[in-house]
Coordinates of C-alpha atoms in Angstrom, one line a residue:
Chain A
M78 CA -24.1 -4.6 -20.2
S79 CA -23.5 -7.6 -18.1
D80 CA -27.1 -9.0 -18.5
S81 CA -27.9 -9.7 -22.2
P82 CA -31.4 -11.2 -22.2
T83 CA -33.0 -13.4 -24.8
F84 CA -35.3 -11.8 -27.4
A85 CA -38.6 -12.6 -25.7
G86 CA -37.2 -12.5 -22.1
A87 CA -35.9 -8.9 -22.7
L88 CA -39.4 -7.5 -21.8
F89 CA -39.0 -8.8 -18.2
A90 CA -35.2 -8.2 -17.8
P91 CA -34.3 -5.6 -15.1
R92 CA -32.2 -3.8 -17.8
T93 CA -35.3 -3.0 -19.8
W94 CA -37.1 -1.5 -16.8
R95 CA -34.1 0.5 -15.8
E96 CA -33.9 1.9 -19.4
F97 CA -37.6 2.5 -19.5
L98 CA -37.3 4.6 -16.3
Y99 CA -34.3 6.4 -17.7
A100 CA -36.2 7.3 -20.9
L101 CA -39.2 8.6 -18.9
I102 CA -37.2 10.9 -16.6
G103 CA -34.9 11.8 -19.5
L104 CA -37.5 14.1 -20.9
P105 CA -38.0 16.4 -17.9
L106 CA -34.3 16.3 -17.2
G107 CA -33.5 17.2 -20.8
I108 CA -35.9 20.1 -20.7
A109 CA -34.5 21.3 -17.4
G110 CA -30.9 21.0 -18.7
F111 CA -31.7 22.8 -21.9
V112 CA -33.4 25.6 -20.1
F113 CA -30.7 25.9 -17.5
T114 CA -27.9 26.1 -20.2
V115 CA -29.6 28.4 -22.5
T116 CA -30.8 30.9 -19.9
T117 CA -27.6 30.9 -17.9
F118 CA -25.6 31.4 -21.1
A119 CA -27.9 34.1 -22.4
V120 CA -28.0 36.0 -19.1
S121 CA -24.2 35.8 -18.7
A122 CA -23.6 36.9 -22.3
G123 CA -26.1 39.7 -21.9
L124 CA -24.3 40.9 -18.8
A125 CA -20.9 40.4 -20.4
V126 CA -20.4 44.2 -20.7
T127 CA -20.9 44.6 -16.9
F128 CA -18.5 43.2 -14.4
I129 CA -20.8 40.3 -13.3
G130 CA -21.2 38.6 -16.7
L131 CA -18.0 36.6 -16.9
P132 CA -18.0 35.6 -13.2
L133 CA -21.6 34.4 -13.7
L134 CA -20.6 32.4 -16.8
A135 CA -17.8 30.7 -14.7
L136 CA -20.2 30.1 -11.8
T137 CA -22.9 28.6 -14.0
G138 CA -20.2 26.5 -15.6
L139 CA -19.7 24.9 -12.2
G140 CA -23.5 24.4 -12.1
A141 CA -23.4 22.7 -15.5
R142 CA -20.6 20.5 -14.1
W143 CA -22.7 19.4 -11.2
F144 CA -25.7 18.8 -13.5
G145 CA -23.5 16.7 -15.8
Y146 CA -22.1 14.9 -12.8
G147 CA -25.6 13.9 -11.7
L148 CA -26.7 12.8 -15.2
R149 CA -23.6 10.7 -15.6
E150 CA -24.3 9.0 -12.3
L151 CA -27.9 8.4 -13.4
S152 CA -26.8 7.0 -16.7
N153 CA -24.3 4.7 -14.9
S154 CA -27.0 3.3 -12.6
L155 CA -29.9 3.1 -15.1
S156 CA -28.6 3.1 -18.7
G157 CA -25.7 0.7 -18.2
T158 CA -22.7 3.0 -18.8
A159 CA -19.6 2.8 -16.6
V160 CA -18.1 6.3 -17.2
P161 CA -15.7 7.5 -14.5
P162 CA -16.0 11.0 -13.2
P163 CA -14.2 13.8 -15.0
A164 CA -11.2 15.5 -13.3
P165 CA -12.3 17.7 -10.4
F166 CA -12.3 21.5 -10.9
R167 CA -8.9 23.0 -10.2
A168 CA -9.0 26.7 -9.8
H169 CA -6.0 29.1 -10.0
P170 CA -5.5 31.1 -6.8
G171 CA -7.4 34.3 -6.4
L172 CA -10.8 35.4 -7.5
L173 CA -9.6 36.3 -11.0
G174 CA -7.8 33.0 -11.2
W175 CA -10.9 31.2 -10.2
I176 CA -13.0 33.0 -12.9
G177 CA -10.4 32.4 -15.5
S178 CA -10.2 28.7 -14.6
G179 CA -14.0 28.5 -14.7
L180 CA -14.2 30.0 -18.1
Q181 CA -11.5 27.7 -19.5
D182 CA -12.9 24.6 -17.8
G183 CA -13.4 22.1 -20.7
T184 CA -15.4 19.8 -18.5
A185 CA -18.0 22.5 -17.9
W186 CA -18.3 23.4 -21.6
R187 CA -18.6 19.7 -22.5
A188 CA -21.3 19.3 -19.8
R189 CA -23.1 22.4 -21.4
L190 CA -23.0 20.7 -24.8
Y191 CA -24.4 17.5 -23.3
L192 CA -27.2 19.4 -21.6
L193 CA -28.2 21.0 -24.9
L194 CA -28.2 17.7 -26.8
K195 CA -30.0 16.0 -23.9
L196 CA -33.2 17.8 -25.1
P197 CA -33.5 16.1 -28.5
T198 CA -32.2 12.7 -27.2
G199 CA -34.5 13.0 -24.2
I200 CA -37.5 13.6 -26.5
I201 CA -36.6 10.7 -28.8
G202 CA -36.1 8.4 -25.8
F203 CA -39.3 9.4 -24.2
A204 CA -41.2 9.0 -27.5
A205 CA -39.8 5.6 -28.2
A206 CA -40.6 4.4 -24.7
M207 CA -44.2 5.7 -24.9
A208 CA -44.8 4.6 -28.5
F209 CA -43.6 1.0 -28.0
M210 CA -44.4 0.4 -24.3
A211 CA -47.7 2.3 -24.0
Y212 CA -49.2 1.4 -27.4
G213 CA -47.9 -2.1 -27.1
L214 CA -49.5 -2.6 -23.7
A215 CA -52.7 -1.0 -24.8
G216 CA -52.9 -3.2 -28.0
A217 CA -52.0 -6.4 -26.2
T218 CA -54.7 -6.0 -23.6
Y219 CA -57.3 -4.5 -26.1
W220 CA -59.4 -7.7 -26.0
I221 CA -60.0 -7.2 -22.3
W222 CA -61.0 -3.6 -22.1
R223 CA -62.7 -3.2 -25.6
P224 CA -66.2 -4.4 -24.4
F225 CA -66.3 -1.6 -21.8
L226 CA -65.8 1.1 -24.5
P227 CA -68.7 3.5 -25.1
C228 CA -70.9 2.9 -28.1
N229 CA -69.6 4.3 -31.5
T230 CA -72.6 4.6 -33.8
S231 CA -71.7 4.2 -37.4
T232 CA -73.6 5.9 -40.2
D233 CA -75.9 2.9 -40.6
G234 CA -76.9 3.3 -37.0
V235 CA -75.2 0.1 -35.6
C236 CA -73.5 0.3 -32.2
H237 CA -69.8 -0.7 -32.4
R238 CA -67.8 -1.2 -29.2
G239 CA -64.3 -0.7 -30.5
A240 CA -61.7 1.8 -31.8
G241 CA -62.7 3.4 -35.0
L242 CA -60.1 3.6 -37.7
Y243 CA -61.8 5.4 -40.7
N244 CA -65.0 5.4 -42.7
D245 CA -67.0 3.1 -40.5
V246 CA -64.3 0.6 -40.0
Y247 CA -64.3 -0.5 -36.3
L248 CA -62.0 -3.0 -34.6
D249 CA -64.8 -4.9 -33.0
T250 CA -64.8 -8.0 -35.1
F251 CA -63.0 -11.1 -34.0
W252 CA -60.2 -10.6 -36.6
G253 CA -60.0 -6.9 -35.8
V254 CA -59.5 -7.7 -32.1
A255 CA -57.0 -10.4 -32.8
L256 CA -55.0 -8.2 -35.2
T257 CA -54.8 -5.5 -32.6
A258 CA -53.6 -7.9 -29.9
V259 CA -50.9 -9.3 -32.3
V260 CA -49.7 -5.8 -33.1
G261 CA -49.6 -4.9 -29.4
V262 CA -47.6 -8.0 -28.5
V263 CA -45.2 -7.3 -31.4
L264 CA -44.8 -3.7 -30.2
L265 CA -44.1 -4.9 -26.6
L266 CA -41.6 -7.5 -27.8
L267 CA -39.8 -4.9 -29.9
A268 CA -39.9 -2.2 -27.2
P269 CA -36.8 -3.3 -25.2
W270 CA -34.7 -3.5 -28.3
V271 CA -35.8 -0.3 -29.8
L272 CA -35.4 1.5 -26.4
H273 CA -31.9 0.0 -26.0
G274 CA -31.0 1.1 -29.5
V275 CA -32.3 4.6 -29.1
L276 CA -30.5 5.1 -25.8
T277 CA -27.2 4.1 -27.5
I278 CA -26.8 7.7 -28.8
D279 CA -27.3 9.1 -25.2
R280 CA -24.8 6.6 -23.9
L281 CA -22.2 7.7 -26.5
L282 CA -22.8 11.3 -25.6
V283 CA -22.4 10.5 -21.8
R284 CA -19.1 8.8 -22.6
V285 CA -17.7 11.5 -24.8
L286 CA -19.1 14.6 -23.0
L287 CA -19.5 13.7 -19.3
G288 CA -16.4 11.5 -18.7
P289 CA -12.8 12.4 -18.3
T290 CA -10.9 13.5 -21.4
A291 CA -8.0 11.4 -22.7
S292 CA -5.4 13.7 -21.1
A293 CA -7.2 13.5 -17.8
E294 CA -7.2 9.7 -18.0
R295 CA -3.6 9.8 -18.8
V296 CA -2.9 12.0 -15.7
Q297 CA -4.9 9.5 -13.6
E298 CA -2.9 6.6 -15.0
L299 CA 0.4 8.4 -14.3
E300 CA -0.8 9.2 -10.7
Q301 CA -1.5 5.6 -10.2
S302 CA 1.7 4.3 -11.6
R303 CA 3.7 6.9 -9.6
A304 CA 2.0 5.8 -6.4
Q305 CA 2.9 2.2 -7.4
A306 CA 6.5 3.2 -8.0
V307 CA 6.7 4.9 -4.6
D308 CA 5.1 1.9 -2.8
D309 CA 7.4 -0.4 -4.7
S310 CA 10.6 1.4 -3.7
A311 CA 9.4 1.7 -0.1
S312 CA 8.7 -2.0 0.2
T313 CA 12.0 -2.8 -1.4
L314 CA 13.8 -0.7 1.2
R315 CA 11.8 -2.4 3.9
R316 CA 12.7 -5.8 2.5
I317 CA 16.4 -4.9 2.4
E318 CA 16.3 -3.6 6.0
R319 CA 14.6 -6.8 7.1
D320 CA 17.1 -8.9 5.3
L321 CA 20.0 -7.0 6.9
H322 CA 18.4 -7.1 10.4
D323 CA 17.5 -10.7 10.4
G324 CA 20.4 -12.0 8.5
T325 CA 23.7 -10.1 8.3
Q326 CA 23.3 -8.1 11.5
A327 CA 22.4 -11.1 13.6
R328 CA 25.3 -13.1 12.1
L329 CA 27.8 -10.3 12.9
V330 CA 26.5 -10.1 16.5
A331 CA 26.8 -13.8 16.9
L332 CA 30.3 -13.6 15.4
A333 CA 31.3 -10.9 17.8
M334 CA 29.8 -12.9 20.7
N335 CA 31.9 -16.0 19.8
V336 CA 35.1 -14.0 19.3
G337 CA 34.5 -12.2 22.6
L338 CA 34.0 -15.4 24.4
A339 CA 37.1 -16.9 22.8
K340 CA 39.0 -13.8 23.9
E341 CA 37.8 -14.3 27.5
K342 CA 38.9 -17.9 27.4
L343 CA 42.3 -17.1 26.2
A344 CA 42.7 -14.3 28.7
E345 CA 41.8 -16.6 31.5
G346 CA 44.4 -19.0 30.2
G347 CA 41.9 -21.8 30.1
D348 CA 41.1 -24.5 27.6
S349 CA 42.5 -23.4 24.3
A350 CA 40.6 -26.2 22.5
E351 CA 37.4 -24.6 23.5
A352 CA 38.6 -21.2 22.3
R353 CA 39.6 -22.8 19.0
Q354 CA 36.1 -24.2 18.6
L355 CA 34.6 -20.8 19.3
L356 CA 36.8 -19.2 16.7
D357 CA 35.9 -22.0 14.2
T358 CA 32.2 -21.1 14.6
A359 CA 33.0 -17.4 14.3
H360 CA 35.0 -18.1 11.1
T361 CA 32.1 -20.0 9.6
T362 CA 29.6 -17.2 10.6
A363 CA 31.9 -14.6 9.1
K364 CA 32.0 -16.4 5.8
E365 CA 28.2 -16.8 5.8
A366 CA 27.8 -13.1 6.5
I367 CA 30.0 -12.3 3.6
V368 CA 27.9 -14.5 1.2
E369 CA 24.7 -13.0 2.5
L370 CA 25.9 -9.4 2.1
R371 CA 27.1 -10.2 -1.5
D372 CA 23.7 -11.6 -2.4
L373 CA 22.0 -8.7 -0.8
A374 CA 24.2 -6.2 -2.7
R375 CA 23.6 -7.9 -5.9
G376 CA 19.8 -7.8 -5.2
I377 CA 20.0 -4.1 -4.9
H378 CA 22.1 -3.4 -8.0
P379 CA 24.0 -6.1 -9.9
P380 CA 27.4 -4.6 -10.6
V381 CA 27.7 -6.4 -13.9
L382 CA 24.7 -4.3 -15.1
D383 CA 27.1 -1.4 -15.5
A384 CA 28.8 -3.4 -18.3
G385 CA 25.6 -3.6 -20.1
L386 CA 22.3 -5.5 -20.1
D387 CA 23.7 -8.3 -22.3
S388 CA 26.6 -9.1 -19.9
A389 CA 24.2 -9.0 -17.0
L390 CA 21.8 -11.3 -18.7
A391 CA 24.6 -13.7 -19.6
T392 CA 25.6 -14.0 -16.0
L393 CA 21.9 -14.5 -15.0
A394 CA 21.4 -17.2 -17.6
A395 CA 24.5 -19.0 -16.5
R396 CA 23.3 -19.0 -12.9
S397 CA 19.8 -20.2 -13.8
A398 CA 18.7 -23.6 -12.5
V399 CA 17.0 -24.4 -15.8
P400 CA 19.2 -24.4 -18.9
V401 CA 18.7 -21.0 -20.7
D402 CA 19.3 -20.2 -24.4
L403 CA 20.1 -16.5 -24.5
R404 CA 19.7 -14.3 -27.6
T405 CA 20.4 -10.6 -27.5
S406 CA 20.3 -8.0 -30.1
I407 CA 20.7 -4.6 -28.4
S408 CA 21.6 -1.9 -30.8
A409 CA 20.9 1.1 -28.7
R410 CA 21.7 1.2 -25.0
P411 CA 18.6 1.8 -22.9
S412 CA 18.7 4.2 -20.0
P413 CA 19.9 2.7 -16.6
A414 CA 16.5 2.6 -15.1
I415 CA 15.2 0.6 -18.1
E416 CA 18.2 -1.8 -17.9
T417 CA 17.6 -2.4 -14.2
I418 CA 13.9 -3.1 -14.7
A419 CA 14.6 -5.4 -17.7
Y420 CA 17.2 -7.2 -15.7
F421 CA 15.0 -7.8 -12.7
C422 CA 12.1 -8.8 -14.9
A423 CA 14.3 -11.4 -16.5
A424 CA 15.6 -12.6 -13.1
E425 CA 12.1 -12.9 -11.7
L426 CA 10.7 -14.6 -14.8
L427 CA 13.6 -17.1 -14.8
T428 CA 13.1 -17.8 -11.1
N429 CA 9.4 -18.4 -11.9
V430 CA 10.4 -20.8 -14.6
A431 CA 12.6 -22.8 -12.2
K432 CA 10.1 -22.7 -9.4
H433 CA 6.7 -23.2 -11.0
S434 CA 6.8 -24.4 -14.6
A435 CA 8.7 -27.8 -14.4
A436 CA 10.3 -26.7 -17.6
H437 CA 13.4 -28.5 -19.1
H438 CA 14.5 -25.6 -21.1
A439 CA 14.0 -21.8 -21.2
S440 CA 15.0 -19.1 -23.6
V441 CA 15.5 -15.4 -23.2
D442 CA 15.3 -13.1 -26.2
V443 CA 16.1 -9.4 -25.9
R444 CA 16.1 -7.0 -28.9
T445 CA 15.7 -3.3 -29.4
A446 CA 13.8 -1.8 -32.3
A447 CA 12.0 1.5 -32.9
G448 CA 12.8 2.9 -29.4
V449 CA 11.4 -0.2 -27.7
L450 CA 13.3 -2.9 -25.7
R451 CA 11.5 -6.2 -26.0
L452 CA 12.3 -9.0 -23.5
Q453 CA 10.8 -12.3 -24.1
V454 CA 11.2 -15.2 -21.7
S455 CA 9.7 -18.5 -22.8
D456 CA 9.8 -22.0 -21.4
D457 CA 8.6 -25.5 -22.3
G458 CA 6.9 -26.1 -19.0
H459 CA 3.3 -26.9 -18.2
G460 CA 1.9 -23.4 -18.6
G461 CA -1.1 -21.9 -16.8
A462 CA 0.7 -18.8 -15.6
R463 CA -1.7 -15.9 -14.9
V464 CA -1.3 -12.2 -14.1
G465 CA -3.5 -12.4 -10.9
A466 CA -3.9 -10.2 -7.9
G467 CA -0.9 -10.6 -5.6
S468 CA 1.0 -12.9 -8.0
G469 CA 4.6 -12.2 -8.8
L470 CA 3.6 -11.5 -12.4
S471 CA 1.2 -8.7 -11.4
G472 CA 4.0 -7.2 -9.3
L473 CA 6.2 -7.2 -12.4
A474 CA 3.4 -5.8 -14.5
D475 CA 3.0 -2.9 -12.0
R476 CA 6.7 -2.2 -12.1
V477 CA 6.8 -2.3 -15.9
R478 CA 3.9 0.1 -16.0
T479 CA 5.7 2.8 -14.1
V480 CA 7.9 3.4 -17.1
D481 CA 5.0 3.1 -19.6
G482 CA 6.0 -0.5 -20.5
R483 CA 3.7 -3.5 -21.0
L484 CA 3.8 -7.1 -19.9
S485 CA 1.8 -9.8 -21.6
V486 CA 1.5 -13.4 -20.7
D487 CA 0.7 -16.2 -23.1
S488 CA 0.5 -19.4 -21.1
P489 CA -2.2 -22.0 -22.1
E490 CA -2.6 -25.0 -19.8
G491 CA 0.0 -27.5 -20.9
G492 CA 2.4 -24.9 -22.0
P493 CA 4.5 -23.4 -23.5
T494 CA 4.7 -20.1 -21.6
V495 CA 5.8 -16.9 -23.3
V496 CA 6.1 -13.7 -21.3
T497 CA 6.8 -10.6 -23.2
V498 CA 7.9 -7.3 -21.6
E499 CA 8.1 -4.2 -23.7
L500 CA 9.8 -1.2 -22.4
P501 CA 10.6 2.2 -23.9
L502 CA 14.4 2.6 -24.3
Q503 CA 14.3 5.9 -22.3
S504 CA 12.5 6.0 -19.0
T505 CA 11.4 9.6 -19.5
R506 CA 9.7 10.7 -22.7
V507 CA 11.1 13.8 -24.4
G508 CA 8.4 16.2 -25.8
Chain B
M23 CA 21.6 -16.3 37.7
R24 CA 18.6 -17.9 36.2
V25 CA 17.8 -16.3 32.9
V26 CA 14.9 -16.4 30.4
I27 CA 15.9 -15.4 26.8
A28 CA 13.4 -14.0 24.2
E29 CA 15.0 -13.7 20.8
D30 CA 13.5 -14.7 17.5
S31 CA 16.9 -15.1 15.7
A32 CA 17.9 -18.8 16.3
I33 CA 21.6 -18.1 15.8
L34 CA 21.6 -15.3 18.5
R35 CA 19.3 -17.3 20.8
D36 CA 21.6 -20.3 20.7
G37 CA 24.7 -18.1 21.1
L38 CA 23.3 -16.4 24.2
V39 CA 22.4 -19.8 25.8
H40 CA 25.9 -21.0 25.1
L41 CA 27.5 -17.8 26.4
L42 CA 25.5 -17.8 29.6
A43 CA 26.2 -21.5 30.3
D44 CA 29.9 -20.8 29.7
R45 CA 29.9 -18.0 32.2
G46 CA 28.2 -20.2 34.8
H47 CA 24.6 -19.0 34.5
E48 CA 21.5 -20.9 33.6
A49 CA 19.2 -20.1 30.7
V50 CA 16.0 -21.7 32.1
A51 CA 14.1 -20.9 28.9
A52 CA 14.8 -19.6 25.4
V53 CA 11.7 -18.5 23.4
G54 CA 11.0 -16.6 20.2
D55 CA 8.1 -14.3 20.9
G56 CA 6.5 -12.0 23.5
D57 CA 3.6 -14.3 24.6
A58 CA 6.0 -17.2 25.1
L59 CA 8.2 -14.9 27.1
R60 CA 5.5 -13.9 29.5
A61 CA 4.5 -17.5 29.9
A62 CA 8.1 -18.6 30.5
V63 CA 8.7 -15.8 33.1
A64 CA 5.4 -16.8 34.9
T65 CA 6.6 -20.5 35.0
H66 CA 10.3 -20.1 35.8
E67 CA 10.4 -16.9 37.9
P68 CA 13.9 -16.1 36.7
D69 CA 16.2 -13.5 38.1
V70 CA 16.4 -11.6 34.8
C71 CA 15.2 -11.9 31.2
I72 CA 16.9 -10.8 28.0
V73 CA 14.3 -9.4 25.6
D74 CA 14.7 -8.7 21.9
I75 CA 12.5 -5.7 20.8
R76 CA 11.6 -6.9 17.3
M77 CA 9.9 -10.3 17.4
P78 CA 7.0 -12.0 15.6
P79 CA 4.2 -11.6 14.7
S80 CA 4.4 -8.0 13.7
F81 CA 8.2 -7.5 13.9
T82 CA 7.9 -4.0 15.4
D83 CA 8.0 -3.6 19.2
E84 CA 6.3 -6.6 20.7
G85 CA 9.4 -7.3 22.8
L86 CA 9.1 -3.9 24.3
R87 CA 5.4 -4.3 25.0
A88 CA 6.2 -7.6 26.7
A89 CA 9.0 -6.1 28.7
I90 CA 6.8 -3.3 30.0
A91 CA 4.1 -5.8 30.9
L92 CA 6.7 -8.0 32.7
R93 CA 7.9 -5.0 34.8
R94 CA 4.4 -4.5 35.9
E95 CA 3.4 -8.1 36.5
H96 CA 6.8 -9.3 38.0
P97 CA 8.4 -6.3 39.7
D98 CA 11.1 -8.5 41.1
V99 CA 12.3 -9.8 37.7
G100 CA 15.0 -7.7 36.0
V101 CA 14.4 -6.9 32.4
L102 CA 17.2 -6.3 29.9
V103 CA 15.9 -5.1 26.6
F104 CA 18.3 -6.0 23.8
S105 CA 18.1 -4.5 20.3
Q106 CA 19.9 -3.7 17.0
Y107 CA 18.8 -0.1 17.3
I108 CA 18.3 2.4 20.1
E109 CA 15.1 4.3 19.9
T110 CA 14.6 7.1 22.3
R111 CA 10.9 6.6 22.5
Y112 CA 11.4 3.0 23.4
A113 CA 13.9 3.9 26.1
T114 CA 11.6 6.5 27.7
E115 CA 8.6 4.1 27.5
L116 CA 10.6 1.4 29.2
L117 CA 11.8 3.6 32.0
A118 CA 8.5 5.3 32.5
G119 CA 6.8 2.0 33.0
S120 CA 6.2 0.9 36.6
G121 CA 8.4 -1.7 38.3
A122 CA 10.9 -1.6 41.1
G123 CA 13.1 -4.3 39.5
G124 CA 16.2 -3.8 37.5
V125 CA 15.9 -2.5 34.0
G126 CA 18.3 -2.2 31.1
Y127 CA 18.4 -1.3 27.4
L128 CA 21.5 -2.4 25.5
L129 CA 22.6 -2.6 21.8
K130 CA 23.1 -6.1 20.7
D131 CA 26.7 -5.2 19.9
R132 CA 27.5 -5.0 23.6
V133 CA 27.5 -8.8 23.8
A134 CA 30.9 -8.8 22.1
D135 CA 32.4 -7.6 25.4
V136 CA 31.4 -10.7 27.3
R137 CA 32.6 -9.6 30.7
E138 CA 30.8 -6.2 30.5
F139 CA 27.7 -7.8 29.2
I140 CA 27.6 -10.2 32.1
E141 CA 28.2 -7.4 34.5
A142 CA 25.3 -5.4 33.1
L143 CA 23.1 -8.5 33.2
T144 CA 24.1 -9.1 36.8
R145 CA 23.4 -5.5 37.7
V146 CA 19.9 -5.7 36.2
A147 CA 19.2 -9.0 37.9
G148 CA 20.1 -7.3 41.2
G149 CA 17.6 -4.5 40.7
G150 CA 20.1 -2.1 39.1
T151 CA 20.2 -0.3 35.8
A152 CA 22.2 -0.9 32.6
L153 CA 21.7 1.7 29.9
D154 CA 23.7 1.7 26.7
P155 CA 25.9 4.8 26.3
E156 CA 23.8 5.4 23.1
V157 CA 20.6 5.5 25.1
V158 CA 22.1 7.9 27.6
A159 CA 23.5 10.1 24.8
Q160 CA 20.1 10.2 23.1
L161 CA 18.2 11.0 26.3
L162 CA 20.6 13.8 27.2
G163 CA 20.4 15.1 23.6
S164 CA 16.7 14.8 23.2
S165 CA 15.9 16.3 26.6
G166 CA 14.1 19.6 26.6
R167 CA 16.3 20.6 29.5
T168 CA 19.4 21.3 27.5
D169 CA 19.5 24.8 28.9
V170 CA 20.0 23.4 32.4
L171 CA 22.4 20.7 31.2
A172 CA 24.4 23.3 29.4
G173 CA 25.3 24.6 32.9
L174 CA 27.3 21.3 33.5
T175 CA 31.0 21.2 32.7
P176 CA 32.1 18.6 30.2
R177 CA 33.5 16.5 33.0
E178 CA 30.2 16.7 35.0
R179 CA 28.4 15.7 31.8
E180 CA 30.6 12.6 31.5
V181 CA 30.0 11.7 35.1
L182 CA 26.2 12.1 34.5
E183 CA 26.3 9.8 31.5
Q184 CA 28.2 7.2 33.6
M185 CA 25.7 7.6 36.4
A186 CA 22.8 7.1 34.0
A187 CA 24.5 4.0 32.6
G188 CA 24.2 2.6 36.1
R189 CA 27.7 2.8 37.5
S190 CA 28.5 3.4 41.1
N191 CA 30.9 6.2 42.2
S192 CA 33.9 3.9 42.3
G193 CA 32.9 2.4 38.9
I194 CA 32.8 5.9 37.5
A195 CA 36.1 6.7 39.1
A196 CA 37.7 3.7 37.5
A197 CA 36.1 4.4 34.1
L198 CA 37.2 8.1 34.0
V199 CA 40.5 7.4 35.7
V200 CA 40.0 9.8 38.6
T201 CA 39.7 9.4 42.4
D202 CA 36.6 8.4 44.2
R203 CA 36.7 11.7 46.0
A204 CA 36.7 13.7 42.7
V205 CA 33.7 11.7 41.5
E206 CA 31.8 12.5 44.7
K207 CA 32.5 16.1 44.2
H208 CA 31.2 16.0 40.6
V209 CA 28.1 14.2 41.6
A210 CA 27.3 16.6 44.3
N211 CA 27.8 19.5 41.8
I212 CA 25.5 17.8 39.3
F213 CA 22.7 17.3 41.9
M214 CA 23.1 20.9 43.0
K215 CA 23.0 22.2 39.4
L216 CA 20.0 20.1 38.5
G217 CA 18.2 20.9 41.7
L218 CA 18.1 17.4 43.0
P219 CA 18.6 16.3 46.6
P220 CA 21.2 13.6 46.8
S221 CA 19.9 10.1 47.8
E222 CA 21.6 6.9 48.9
G223 CA 20.5 4.0 46.7
E224 CA 22.3 3.8 43.4
N225 CA 19.2 2.8 41.4
R226 CA 17.2 5.6 42.9
R227 CA 19.9 8.0 41.9
V228 CA 19.8 6.9 38.3
L229 CA 16.1 6.9 38.1
A230 CA 16.0 10.4 39.5
V231 CA 18.3 11.6 36.9
L232 CA 16.4 9.9 34.1
R233 CA 13.1 11.1 35.4
Y234 CA 14.5 14.5 35.3
L235 CA 15.7 14.0 31.7
E236 CA 12.4 12.7 30.6
S237 CA 10.4 15.6 31.9

């Protein structure tokens, strides 16, 4: 929960009243869910020998799913859970396929289990809410409404206006009234905490039974990282096209223009000095275009990477603006995709060091162990690097995630900064 | 000629200004985006403008949008669109737009042949047409009337491409190394096969062909 109230203030916290509401409606919902599950299951099982039994069981499974979906939403909005929806129902084609999928739908069966368990948890929640809230409220206000109680006549014939406990003991003395009020206040003060505690069981069940399974979460994670990989490569291609269009292509056109003009000059037999100047410009432009193309090609795939990650990193370290101490211990060769990602991570991290950290020294440490390639780039700069939305580091983290890798940043204000990238040696898992 | 240049690459913009000056023409303004182009044309009333398709802010087709708007707003100003790529859709949009003035669509590479480039620019400034051979090939290829075009002989198809590029009969004769008389015969055959009545103005002739191709 985001709002964690103080002990006494809890009674007036919105959280408490949401949970109170949740506990109250939990009972009728628990009864409804229990009845729904038991009857649909019993009827389907009873009809199992006929041809409608199993389809009915599949269909009511879908009903249980919807029921669970609603209860999960309710719990998220009132009871403070944040459980994502389970994977949607995916049926095999055809009526038989649909029935088969419905019967094997784990989400539906888990929802059924929750609906059964919701009855006891609903009763407990309701009882706790009533006992503490209602009795607490009644006790705390006893002194106000006691005088209006009807007369209780004790065996000695005296009229007592107050609740009778046993054997002519009535709460109508000053101390009796005071004690009742104290008990009421204590109950009221305890109510939010007891209620919150009691609902913990329900929250746990919602999380386990109404949320996505671990494998469904994994699928979702993979879908996300795949989308990221596709976006990443599309934007890389767009960047390369832009670089070519604005840079190299424009230079080559300018080069052709100058050479063409020089050719015209020479053909006209005019000023050869002017033609020479045009050719000079063209020559410079040609050399610039070559450099640009080389950089662009290296940005797509550094050729030295084919000789191994350590050679590529050595070149990278030598070209860095900040002095780099490189240590490599690569015993098993990673797959090409992993080498490329590791290389570009190192390149980007070293660029960051040079651009942002004001460091005097950086070190790159790469080692492989237990099927994992660990790349660590550290510097003695001023620190404060964050993986934030839109930052270069979060882009790297996204890219690393596409192969199930991890990127972590340790960069306190004042430095030093250590960025660790861990990648599996093979980009695809076997088995 | 008085020319306005709209090109966001500084190196090409400067190159064009230099090239025009060298060939005795005046670049009255050289700007880097579509809005500046329209303002410059309104101010300077040039004979022709050279327009890059891809310019800021979105780097997609703002040059083309500006060119189409210019043809509508300043019918007497020739518009030569100038790009690294030829897109059929851009060509048809440009030609379909209103405007009686000259129009052209050339690959940037064509600037390498300075003389031909200046000729094309002059043609557009004079109300004529200059289409890149690539544009013509794509329009011919993409046209839904390939069945009718299939009725043309290879020679007639060549003549049609030259026509679409904006050349006069004698220009075509020179390019294909045949006599003027032969070209006239081919042109008459093309018009007959495409069901078009022959007309006198060169520009009208090209536009008639193109309109037919676009249909």
